[in-house]
């Protein structure tokens, strides 16, 4: 696994993707720095207590800003990695990888987790820079921010399960991206399954929509839960988290079985 992870890291460097992460991080860092001038204008009239509305607003801004930044990095990472599995399985390269003294299941899992470790590690490093900037510039820090990293890494893992499934099935980076986009649109629509049930009178359609809601991933609702946890708010419904992770695990098992039987 270390060899595949190292190859994935070298591939990321060769594709100059590190520079994209760096540019996005620097732009975000600049935005955080610029927000300092706004806070100084508010503070100009006098000292602000820790319980002041501005302090609460600044903390919410840090949670929302860091969450949006990490979510955007997840989006970039999904686009950047969508073609890694298809490129590994093109004729000529597939024979090289499949000739290794490991099973196809191990090869697939090593590649999957290698991508997750490399790009997830890049996301964590960039996120820590932004979190540190909020602390150094605004004095805002909370250990609950760890939830932002953990659940965004989980979200990236879920999207990887989708793109790698499409990559193994179709062998196309474009179709991997399209599949991820379709899943995103469907899950956004299914988020309003209760409202759809109230509008549509057909019991069959309503039941089908409800079943699809429980089957499909819910990364959007996971993001809402992530911000609640980072803000110290209680979470009453964990269904979006455990059902989404279960979806990813089942899809990875299915992809592994397809990969073992596919002829290259």
PDB file of C-alpha atoms in Angstrom:
ATOM      1  CA  UNK A   1       0.000   0.000   0.000  1.00  0.00           C
ATOM      2  CA  UNK A   2       2.851   2.380   0.771  1.00  0.00           C
ATOM      3  CA  UNK A   3       4.112   2.024  -2.798  1.00  0.00           C
ATOM      4  CA  UNK A   4       0.721   2.878  -4.314  1.00  0.00           C
ATOM      5  CA  UNK A   5       0.281   5.778  -1.893  1.00  0.00           C
ATOM      6  CA  UNK A   6       3.727   7.087  -2.799  1.00  0.00           C
ATOM      7  CA  UNK A   7       2.915   6.774  -6.503  1.00  0.00           C
ATOM      8  CA  UNK A   8      -0.330   8.675  -5.948  1.00  0.00           C
ATOM      9  CA  UNK A   9       1.559  11.450  -4.169  1.00  0.00           C
ATOM     10  CA  UNK A  10       4.157  11.675  -6.949  1.00  0.00           C
ATOM     11  CA  UNK A  11       1.366  11.707  -9.517  1.00  0.00           C
ATOM     12  CA  UNK A  12      -0.274  14.614  -7.687  1.00  0.00           C
ATOM     13  CA  UNK A  13       3.023  16.532  -7.746  1.00  0.00           C
ATOM     14  CA  UNK A  14       3.568  15.788 -11.451  1.00  0.00           C
ATOM     15  CA  UNK A  15       0.076  17.015 -12.315  1.00  0.00           C
ATOM     16  CA  UNK A  16       0.810  20.312 -10.510  1.00  0.00           C
ATOM     17  CA  UNK A  17      -2.308  19.845  -8.360  1.00  0.00           C
ATOM     18  CA  UNK A  18      -0.404  21.012  -5.293  1.00  0.00           C
ATOM     19  CA  UNK A  19      -0.293  24.483  -6.833  1.00  0.00           C
ATOM     20  CA  UNK A  20      -4.089  24.541  -7.153  1.00  0.00           C
ATOM     21  CA  UNK A  21      -4.473  23.709  -3.464  1.00  0.00           C
ATOM     22  CA  UNK A  22      -1.859  26.335  -2.633  1.00  0.00           C
ATOM     23  CA  UNK A  23      -3.567  29.069  -4.667  1.00  0.00           C
ATOM     24  CA  UNK A  24      -6.986  28.308  -3.158  1.00  0.00           C
ATOM     25  CA  UNK A  25      -5.476  28.329   0.337  1.00  0.00           C
ATOM     26  CA  UNK A  26      -3.695  31.653  -0.254  1.00  0.00           C
ATOM     27  CA  UNK A  27      -6.870  33.277  -1.609  1.00  0.00           C
ATOM     28  CA  UNK A  28      -8.819  32.066   1.419  1.00  0.00           C
ATOM     29  CA  UNK A  29      -6.045  33.249   3.714  1.00  0.00           C
ATOM     30  CA  UNK A  30      -6.220  36.696   2.097  1.00  0.00           C
ATOM     31  CA  UNK A  31      -9.971  36.818   2.713  1.00  0.00           C
ATOM     32  CA  UNK A  32      -9.439  35.953   6.377  1.00  0.00           C
ATOM     33  CA  UNK A  33      -6.823  38.702   6.663  1.00  0.00           C
ATOM     34  CA  UNK A  34      -9.200  41.218   5.081  1.00  0.00           C
ATOM     35  CA  UNK A  35     -11.886  40.384   7.625  1.00  0.00           C
ATOM     36  CA  UNK A  36      -9.513  41.735  10.286  1.00  0.00           C
ATOM     37  CA  UNK A  37     -10.126  45.287   9.089  1.00  0.00           C
ATOM     38  CA  UNK A  38     -13.869  44.803   9.540  1.00  0.00           C
ATOM     39  CA  UNK A  39     -13.417  43.515  13.076  1.00  0.00           C
ATOM     40  CA  UNK A  40     -11.084  46.408  13.919  1.00  0.00           C
ATOM     41  CA  UNK A  41     -13.760  48.892  12.828  1.00  0.00           C
ATOM     42  CA  UNK A  42     -16.279  47.211  15.129  1.00  0.00           C
ATOM     43  CA  UNK A  43     -13.780  47.117  18.000  1.00  0.00           C
ATOM     44  CA  UNK A  44     -12.743  50.745  17.471  1.00  0.00           C
ATOM     45  CA  UNK A  45     -15.482  52.024  19.739  1.00  0.00           C
ATOM     46  CA  UNK A  46     -14.133  50.094  22.703  1.00  0.00           C
ATOM     47  CA  UNK A  47     -13.344  46.668  24.098  1.00  0.00           C
ATOM     48  CA  UNK A  48     -15.677  43.815  23.298  1.00  0.00           C
ATOM     49  CA  UNK A  49     -16.522  41.196  25.898  1.00  0.00           C
ATOM     50  CA  UNK A  50     -16.284  37.518  25.181  1.00  0.00           C
ATOM     51  CA  UNK A  51     -20.085  37.246  25.349  1.00  0.00           C
ATOM     52  CA  UNK A  52     -20.721  40.098  22.901  1.00  0.00           C
ATOM     53  CA  UNK A  53     -22.722  39.504  19.714  1.00  0.00           C
ATOM     54  CA  UNK A  54     -19.612  40.239  17.661  1.00  0.00           C
ATOM     55  CA  UNK A  55     -17.694  37.455  19.373  1.00  0.00           C
ATOM     56  CA  UNK A  56     -20.488  34.996  18.623  1.00  0.00           C
ATOM     57  CA  UNK A  57     -20.690  36.284  15.062  1.00  0.00           C
ATOM     58  CA  UNK A  58     -16.930  35.893  14.602  1.00  0.00           C
ATOM     59  CA  UNK A  59     -17.058  32.325  15.895  1.00  0.00           C
ATOM     60  CA  UNK A  60     -19.898  31.491  13.493  1.00  0.00           C
ATOM     61  CA  UNK A  61     -17.911  33.132  10.702  1.00  0.00           C
ATOM     62  CA  UNK A  62     -14.906  30.940  11.504  1.00  0.00           C
ATOM     63  CA  UNK A  63     -17.014  27.750  11.521  1.00  0.00           C
ATOM     64  CA  UNK A  64     -18.841  28.669   8.325  1.00  0.00           C
ATOM     65  CA  UNK A  65     -15.667  29.847   6.591  1.00  0.00           C
ATOM     66  CA  UNK A  66     -13.592  26.796   7.499  1.00  0.00           C
ATOM     67  CA  UNK A  67     -16.472  24.466   6.635  1.00  0.00           C
ATOM     68  CA  UNK A  68     -16.960  26.101   3.217  1.00  0.00           C
ATOM     69  CA  UNK A  69     -13.220  25.994   2.559  1.00  0.00           C
ATOM     70  CA  UNK A  70     -12.929  22.288   3.360  1.00  0.00           C
ATOM     71  CA  UNK A  71     -16.071  21.502   1.353  1.00  0.00           C
ATOM     72  CA  UNK A  72     -14.589  23.305  -1.636  1.00  0.00           C
ATOM     73  CA  UNK A  73     -11.384  21.287  -1.270  1.00  0.00           C
ATOM     74  CA  UNK A  74     -13.488  18.114  -1.241  1.00  0.00           C
ATOM     75  CA  UNK A  75     -15.070  19.279  -4.506  1.00  0.00           C
ATOM     76  CA  UNK A  76     -11.660  19.998  -6.037  1.00  0.00           C
ATOM     77  CA  UNK A  77     -10.266  16.675  -4.856  1.00  0.00           C
ATOM     78  CA  UNK A  78     -13.189  14.746  -6.345  1.00  0.00           C
ATOM     79  CA  UNK A  79     -12.628  16.423  -9.717  1.00  0.00           C
ATOM     80  CA  UNK A  80      -8.859  15.929  -9.508  1.00  0.00           C
ATOM     81  CA  UNK A  81      -9.064  12.235  -8.640  1.00  0.00           C
ATOM     82  CA  UNK A  82     -11.968  11.167 -10.871  1.00  0.00           C
ATOM     83  CA  UNK A  83      -9.585  10.005 -13.603  1.00  0.00           C
ATOM     84  CA  UNK A  84      -7.045   8.144 -11.459  1.00  0.00           C
ATOM     85  CA  UNK A  85      -8.778   4.767 -11.534  1.00  0.00           C
ATOM     86  CA  UNK A  86      -9.640   4.933 -15.271  1.00  0.00           C
ATOM     87  CA  UNK A  87      -6.058   5.971 -16.110  1.00  0.00           C
ATOM     88  CA  UNK A  88      -4.743   3.048 -14.074  1.00  0.00           C
ATOM     89  CA  UNK A  89      -6.938   0.596 -15.981  1.00  0.00           C
ATOM     90  CA  UNK A  90      -6.248   1.669 -19.569  1.00  0.00           C
ATOM     91  CA  UNK A  91      -4.848  -1.005 -21.856  1.00  0.00           C
ATOM     92  CA  UNK A  92      -1.124  -1.298 -21.270  1.00  0.00           C
ATOM     93  CA  UNK A  93      -1.135   0.086 -17.756  1.00  0.00           C
ATOM     94  CA  UNK A  94      -3.797  -2.338 -16.523  1.00  0.00           C
ATOM     95  CA  UNK A  95      -1.575  -5.322 -17.334  1.00  0.00           C
ATOM     96  CA  UNK A  96       1.255  -3.763 -15.323  1.00  0.00           C
ATOM     97  CA  UNK A  97      -0.843  -3.242 -12.190  1.00  0.00           C
ATOM     98  CA  UNK A  98      -2.686  -6.549 -12.470  1.00  0.00           C
ATOM     99  CA  UNK A  99       0.618  -8.407 -12.749  1.00  0.00           C
ATOM    100  CA  UNK A 100       1.540  -7.363  -9.208  1.00  0.00           C
ATOM    101  CA  UNK A 101       1.554 -10.187  -6.632  1.00  0.00           C
ATOM    102  CA  UNK A 102      -1.568  -8.878  -4.894  1.00  0.00           C
ATOM    103  CA  UNK A 103      -5.232  -9.632  -5.361  1.00  0.00           C
ATOM    104  CA  UNK A 104      -7.466  -7.336  -7.359  1.00  0.00           C
ATOM    105  CA  UNK A 105      -9.395  -6.501  -4.212  1.00  0.00           C
ATOM    106  CA  UNK A 106      -6.196  -5.405  -2.480  1.00  0.00           C
ATOM    107  CA  UNK A 107      -5.129  -3.392  -5.540  1.00  0.00           C
ATOM    108  CA  UNK A 108      -8.451  -1.552  -5.630  1.00  0.00           C
ATOM    109  CA  UNK A 109      -8.511  -0.885  -1.887  1.00  0.00           C
ATOM    110  CA  UNK A 110      -4.862   0.213  -1.819  1.00  0.00           C
ATOM    111  CA  UNK A 111      -5.512   2.681  -4.626  1.00  0.00           C
ATOM    112  CA  UNK A 112      -8.727   3.943  -3.027  1.00  0.00           C
ATOM    113  CA  UNK A 113      -7.148   4.542   0.373  1.00  0.00           C
ATOM    114  CA  UNK A 114      -3.946   5.842  -1.221  1.00  0.00           C
ATOM    115  CA  UNK A 115      -5.965   8.562  -2.962  1.00  0.00           C
ATOM    116  CA  UNK A 116      -7.858   9.278   0.251  1.00  0.00           C
ATOM    117  CA  UNK A 117      -4.672   9.553   2.336  1.00  0.00           C
ATOM    118  CA  UNK A 118      -2.806  11.777  -0.148  1.00  0.00           C
ATOM    119  CA  UNK A 119      -5.563  14.208  -1.079  1.00  0.00           C
ATOM    120  CA  UNK A 120      -7.174  14.040   2.350  1.00  0.00           C
ATOM    121  CA  UNK A 121      -3.813  14.861   3.899  1.00  0.00           C
ATOM    122  CA  UNK A 122      -3.502  17.858   1.590  1.00  0.00           C
ATOM    123  CA  UNK A 123      -6.971  19.005   2.665  1.00  0.00           C
ATOM    124  CA  UNK A 124      -6.059  18.691   6.346  1.00  0.00           C
ATOM    125  CA  UNK A 125      -2.829  20.671   5.920  1.00  0.00           C
ATOM    126  CA  UNK A 126      -4.605  23.454   4.033  1.00  0.00           C
ATOM    127  CA  UNK A 127      -7.450  23.483   6.557  1.00  0.00           C
ATOM    128  CA  UNK A 128      -5.032  23.757   9.472  1.00  0.00           C
ATOM    129  CA  UNK A 129      -3.445  26.806   7.824  1.00  0.00           C
ATOM    130  CA  UNK A 130      -6.842  28.507   7.606  1.00  0.00           C
ATOM    131  CA  UNK A 131      -7.791  27.470  11.151  1.00  0.00           C
ATOM    132  CA  UNK A 132      -4.470  28.865  12.411  1.00  0.00           C
ATOM    133  CA  UNK A 133      -5.115  32.133  10.557  1.00  0.00           C
ATOM    134  CA  UNK A 134      -8.475  32.548  12.312  1.00  0.00           C
ATOM    135  CA  UNK A 135      -6.697  32.038  15.639  1.00  0.00           C
ATOM    136  CA  UNK A 136      -3.780  34.384  14.913  1.00  0.00           C
ATOM    137  CA  UNK A 137      -5.899  37.148  13.365  1.00  0.00           C
ATOM    138  CA  UNK A 138      -9.155  36.929  15.345  1.00  0.00           C
ATOM    139  CA  UNK A 139      -8.131  34.878  18.385  1.00  0.00           C
ATOM    140  CA  UNK A 140     -10.834  32.329  17.506  1.00  0.00           C
ATOM    141  CA  UNK A 141     -10.219  28.657  18.207  1.00  0.00           C
ATOM    142  CA  UNK A 142     -12.302  25.716  19.354  1.00  0.00           C
ATOM    143  CA  UNK A 143     -11.403  22.043  19.544  1.00  0.00           C
ATOM    144  CA  UNK A 144     -14.825  21.293  18.051  1.00  0.00           C
ATOM    145  CA  UNK A 145     -13.361  22.431  14.732  1.00  0.00           C
ATOM    146  CA  UNK A 146     -11.903  18.915  14.531  1.00  0.00           C
ATOM    147  CA  UNK A 147     -15.385  17.764  13.484  1.00  0.00           C
ATOM    148  CA  UNK A 148     -15.014  19.875  10.331  1.00  0.00           C
ATOM    149  CA  UNK A 149     -11.917  17.911   9.350  1.00  0.00           C
ATOM    150  CA  UNK A 150     -13.255  14.491  10.334  1.00  0.00           C
ATOM    151  CA  UNK A 151     -16.606  14.705   8.571  1.00  0.00           C
ATOM    152  CA  UNK A 152     -15.240  16.407   5.466  1.00  0.00           C
ATOM    153  CA  UNK A 153     -12.720  13.586   5.171  1.00  0.00           C
ATOM    154  CA  UNK A 154     -15.651  11.193   5.549  1.00  0.00           C
ATOM    155  CA  UNK A 155     -17.503  13.086   2.816  1.00  0.00           C
ATOM    156  CA  UNK A 156     -14.474  12.815   0.531  1.00  0.00           C
ATOM    157  CA  UNK A 157     -14.360   9.083   1.228  1.00  0.00           C
ATOM    158  CA  UNK A 158     -18.014   8.771   0.178  1.00  0.00           C
ATOM    159  CA  UNK A 159     -17.438  10.648  -3.089  1.00  0.00           C
ATOM    160  CA  UNK A 160     -14.374   8.519  -3.775  1.00  0.00           C
ATOM    161  CA  UNK A 161     -16.502   5.403  -3.460  1.00  0.00           C
ATOM    162  CA  UNK A 162     -18.814   6.850  -6.144  1.00  0.00           C
ATOM    163  CA  UNK A 163     -16.122   7.995  -8.593  1.00  0.00           C
ATOM    164  CA  UNK A 164     -14.088   4.807  -8.252  1.00  0.00           C
ATOM    165  CA  UNK A 165     -17.228   2.737  -8.851  1.00  0.00           C
ATOM    166  CA  UNK A 166     -17.919   4.699 -12.048  1.00  0.00           C
ATOM    167  CA  UNK A 167     -14.229   4.495 -12.983  1.00  0.00           C
ATOM    168  CA  UNK A 168     -14.176   0.703 -12.706  1.00  0.00           C
ATOM    169  CA  UNK A 169     -17.536   0.314 -14.462  1.00  0.00           C
ATOM    170  CA  UNK A 170     -17.032   2.742 -17.350  1.00  0.00           C
ATOM    171  CA  UNK A 171     -13.266   3.318 -17.427  1.00  0.00           C
ATOM    172  CA  UNK A 172     -13.832   7.016 -18.107  1.00  0.00           C
ATOM    173  CA  UNK A 173     -12.873  10.049 -16.050  1.00  0.00           C
ATOM    174  CA  UNK A 174     -15.662  12.087 -17.634  1.00  0.00           C
ATOM    175  CA  UNK A 175     -18.301   9.511 -16.736  1.00  0.00           C
ATOM    176  CA  UNK A 176     -16.927   9.398 -13.186  1.00  0.00           C
ATOM    177  CA  UNK A 177     -17.468  13.148 -12.864  1.00  0.00           C
ATOM    178  CA  UNK A 178     -20.904  12.929 -14.480  1.00  0.00           C
ATOM    179  CA  UNK A 179     -21.902  10.108 -12.117  1.00  0.00           C
ATOM    180  CA  UNK A 180     -20.842  12.164  -9.098  1.00  0.00           C
ATOM    181  CA  UNK A 181     -22.810  15.145 -10.447  1.00  0.00           C
ATOM    182  CA  UNK A 182     -25.939  13.026 -10.999  1.00  0.00           C
ATOM    183  CA  UNK A 183     -25.702  11.622  -7.462  1.00  0.00           C
ATOM    184  CA  UNK A 184     -25.304  15.179  -6.123  1.00  0.00           C
ATOM    185  CA  UNK A 185     -28.409  16.405  -7.975  1.00  0.00           C
ATOM    186  CA  UNK A 186     -30.475  13.383  -6.920  1.00  0.00           C
ATOM    187  CA  UNK A 187     -29.526  13.699  -3.263  1.00  0.00           C
ATOM    188  CA  UNK A 188     -30.363  17.414  -3.288  1.00  0.00           C
ATOM    189  CA  UNK A 189     -33.789  16.611  -4.734  1.00  0.00           C
ATOM    190  CA  UNK A 190     -34.368  13.748  -2.294  1.00  0.00           C
ATOM    191  CA  UNK A 191     -33.636  16.082   0.591  1.00  0.00           C
ATOM    192  CA  UNK A 192     -37.155  17.397   0.054  1.00  0.00           C
ATOM    193  CA  UNK A 193     -38.720  13.936  -0.060  1.00  0.00           C
ATOM    194  CA  UNK A 194     -41.277  14.816   2.621  1.00  0.00           C
ATOM    195  CA  UNK A 195     -42.482  17.843   0.665  1.00  0.00           C
ATOM    196  CA  UNK A 196     -42.640  15.749  -2.508  1.00  0.00           C
ATOM    197  CA  UNK A 197     -44.725  13.189  -0.655  1.00  0.00           C
ATOM    198  CA  UNK A 198     -47.188  15.898   0.325  1.00  0.00           C
ATOM    199  CA  UNK A 199     -47.483  17.088  -3.287  1.00  0.00           C
ATOM    200  CA  UNK A 200     -47.542  13.748  -5.126  1.00  0.00           C
ATOM    201  CA  UNK A 201     -50.621  11.696  -4.322  1.00  0.00           C
ATOM    202  CA  UNK A 202     -49.358   8.400  -5.743  1.00  0.00           C
ATOM    203  CA  UNK A 203     -48.429   6.015  -2.880  1.00  0.00           C
ATOM    204  CA  UNK A 204     -46.074   4.049  -5.136  1.00  0.00           C
ATOM    205  CA  UNK A 205     -44.085   7.125  -6.183  1.00  0.00           C
ATOM    206  CA  UNK A 206     -44.028   8.451  -2.630  1.00  0.00           C
ATOM    207  CA  UNK A 207     -42.746   5.130  -1.283  1.00  0.00           C
ATOM    208  CA  UNK A 208     -40.133   4.913  -4.035  1.00  0.00           C
ATOM    209  CA  UNK A 209     -38.887   8.418  -3.264  1.00  0.00           C
ATOM    210  CA  UNK A 210     -38.675   7.568   0.451  1.00  0.00           C
ATOM    211  CA  UNK A 211     -36.688   4.396  -0.287  1.00  0.00           C
ATOM    212  CA  UNK A 212     -34.320   6.293  -2.571  1.00  0.00           C
ATOM    213  CA  UNK A 213     -33.833   8.896   0.163  1.00  0.00           C
ATOM    214  CA  UNK A 214     -32.595   6.248   2.585  1.00  0.00           C
ATOM    215  CA  UNK A 215     -30.397   4.573  -0.049  1.00  0.00           C
ATOM    216  CA  UNK A 216     -28.655   7.587  -1.577  1.00  0.00           C
ATOM    217  CA  UNK A 217     -25.841   9.417   0.267  1.00  0.00           C
ATOM    218  CA  UNK A 218     -26.670  12.619   2.116  1.00  0.00           C
ATOM    219  CA  UNK A 219     -23.442  14.608   2.096  1.00  0.00           C
ATOM    220  CA  UNK A 220     -25.337  17.900   2.114  1.00  0.00           C
ATOM    221  CA  UNK A 221     -27.065  17.027   5.371  1.00  0.00           C
ATOM    222  CA  UNK A 222     -23.741  15.720   6.688  1.00  0.00           C
ATOM    223  CA  UNK A 223     -22.334  19.215   6.102  1.00  0.00           C
ATOM    224  CA  UNK A 224     -25.146  20.712   8.206  1.00  0.00           C
ATOM    225  CA  UNK A 225     -24.395  18.253  11.013  1.00  0.00           C
ATOM    226  CA  UNK A 226     -20.700  19.067  10.720  1.00  0.00           C
ATOM    227  CA  UNK A 227     -21.318  22.778  11.305  1.00  0.00           C
ATOM    228  CA  UNK A 228     -23.619  22.021  14.237  1.00  0.00           C
ATOM    229  CA  UNK A 229     -20.966  19.868  15.905  1.00  0.00           C
ATOM    230  CA  UNK A 230     -18.259  22.481  15.265  1.00  0.00           C
ATOM    231  CA  UNK A 231     -20.510  25.147  16.800  1.00  0.00           C
ATOM    232  CA  UNK A 232     -21.271  23.012  19.848  1.00  0.00           C
ATOM    233  CA  UNK A 233     -24.936  22.563  18.931  1.00  0.00           C
ATOM    234  CA  UNK A 234     -26.763  19.308  19.671  1.00  0.00           C
ATOM    235  CA  UNK A 235     -27.457  16.838  16.861  1.00  0.00           C
ATOM    236  CA  UNK A 236     -30.698  14.886  17.154  1.00  0.00           C
ATOM    237  CA  UNK A 237     -30.657  12.968  13.866  1.00  0.00           C
ATOM    238  CA  UNK A 238     -27.557  10.969  12.913  1.00  0.00           C
ATOM    239  CA  UNK A 239     -29.243   9.174  10.009  1.00  0.00           C
ATOM    240  CA  UNK A 240     -27.478  11.249   7.290  1.00  0.00           C
ATOM    241  CA  UNK A 241     -24.076  10.294   8.708  1.00  0.00           C
ATOM    242  CA  UNK A 242     -24.392   6.565   9.310  1.00  0.00           C
ATOM    243  CA  UNK A 243     -26.543   5.873   6.230  1.00  0.00           C
ATOM    244  CA  UNK A 244     -24.131   7.781   3.980  1.00  0.00           C
ATOM    245  CA  UNK A 245     -21.100   5.923   5.335  1.00  0.00           C
ATOM    246  CA  UNK A 246     -22.972   2.626   4.998  1.00  0.00           C
ATOM    247  CA  UNK A 247     -23.742   3.515   1.369  1.00  0.00           C
ATOM    248  CA  UNK A 248     -20.028   4.103   0.720  1.00  0.00           C
ATOM    249  CA  UNK A 249     -18.991   0.797   2.322  1.00  0.00           C
ATOM    250  CA  UNK A 250     -21.580  -1.202   0.364  1.00  0.00           C
ATOM    251  CA  UNK A 251     -20.603   0.534  -2.882  1.00  0.00           C
ATOM    252  CA  UNK A 252     -16.915  -0.216  -2.265  1.00  0.00           C
ATOM    253  CA  UNK A 253     -17.736  -3.905  -1.732  1.00  0.00           C
ATOM    254  CA  UNK A 254     -19.766  -3.946  -4.977  1.00  0.00           C
ATOM    255  CA  UNK A 255     -16.974  -2.173  -6.869  1.00  0.00           C
ATOM    256  CA  UNK A 256     -14.424  -4.647  -5.556  1.00  0.00           C
ATOM    257  CA  UNK A 257     -16.530  -7.582  -6.763  1.00  0.00           C
ATOM    258  CA  UNK A 258     -16.969  -6.006 -10.205  1.00  0.00           C
ATOM    259  CA  UNK A 259     -13.243  -5.279 -10.420  1.00  0.00           C
ATOM    260  CA  UNK A 260     -12.395  -8.920  -9.630  1.00  0.00           C
ATOM    261  CA  UNK A 261     -14.578 -10.207 -12.443  1.00  0.00           C
ATOM    262  CA  UNK A 262     -13.885  -7.621 -15.125  1.00  0.00           C
ATOM    263  CA  UNK A 263     -11.714  -8.589 -18.071  1.00  0.00           C
ATOM    264  CA  UNK A 264      -8.857  -6.207 -18.887  1.00  0.00           C
TER     265      UNK A 264
END
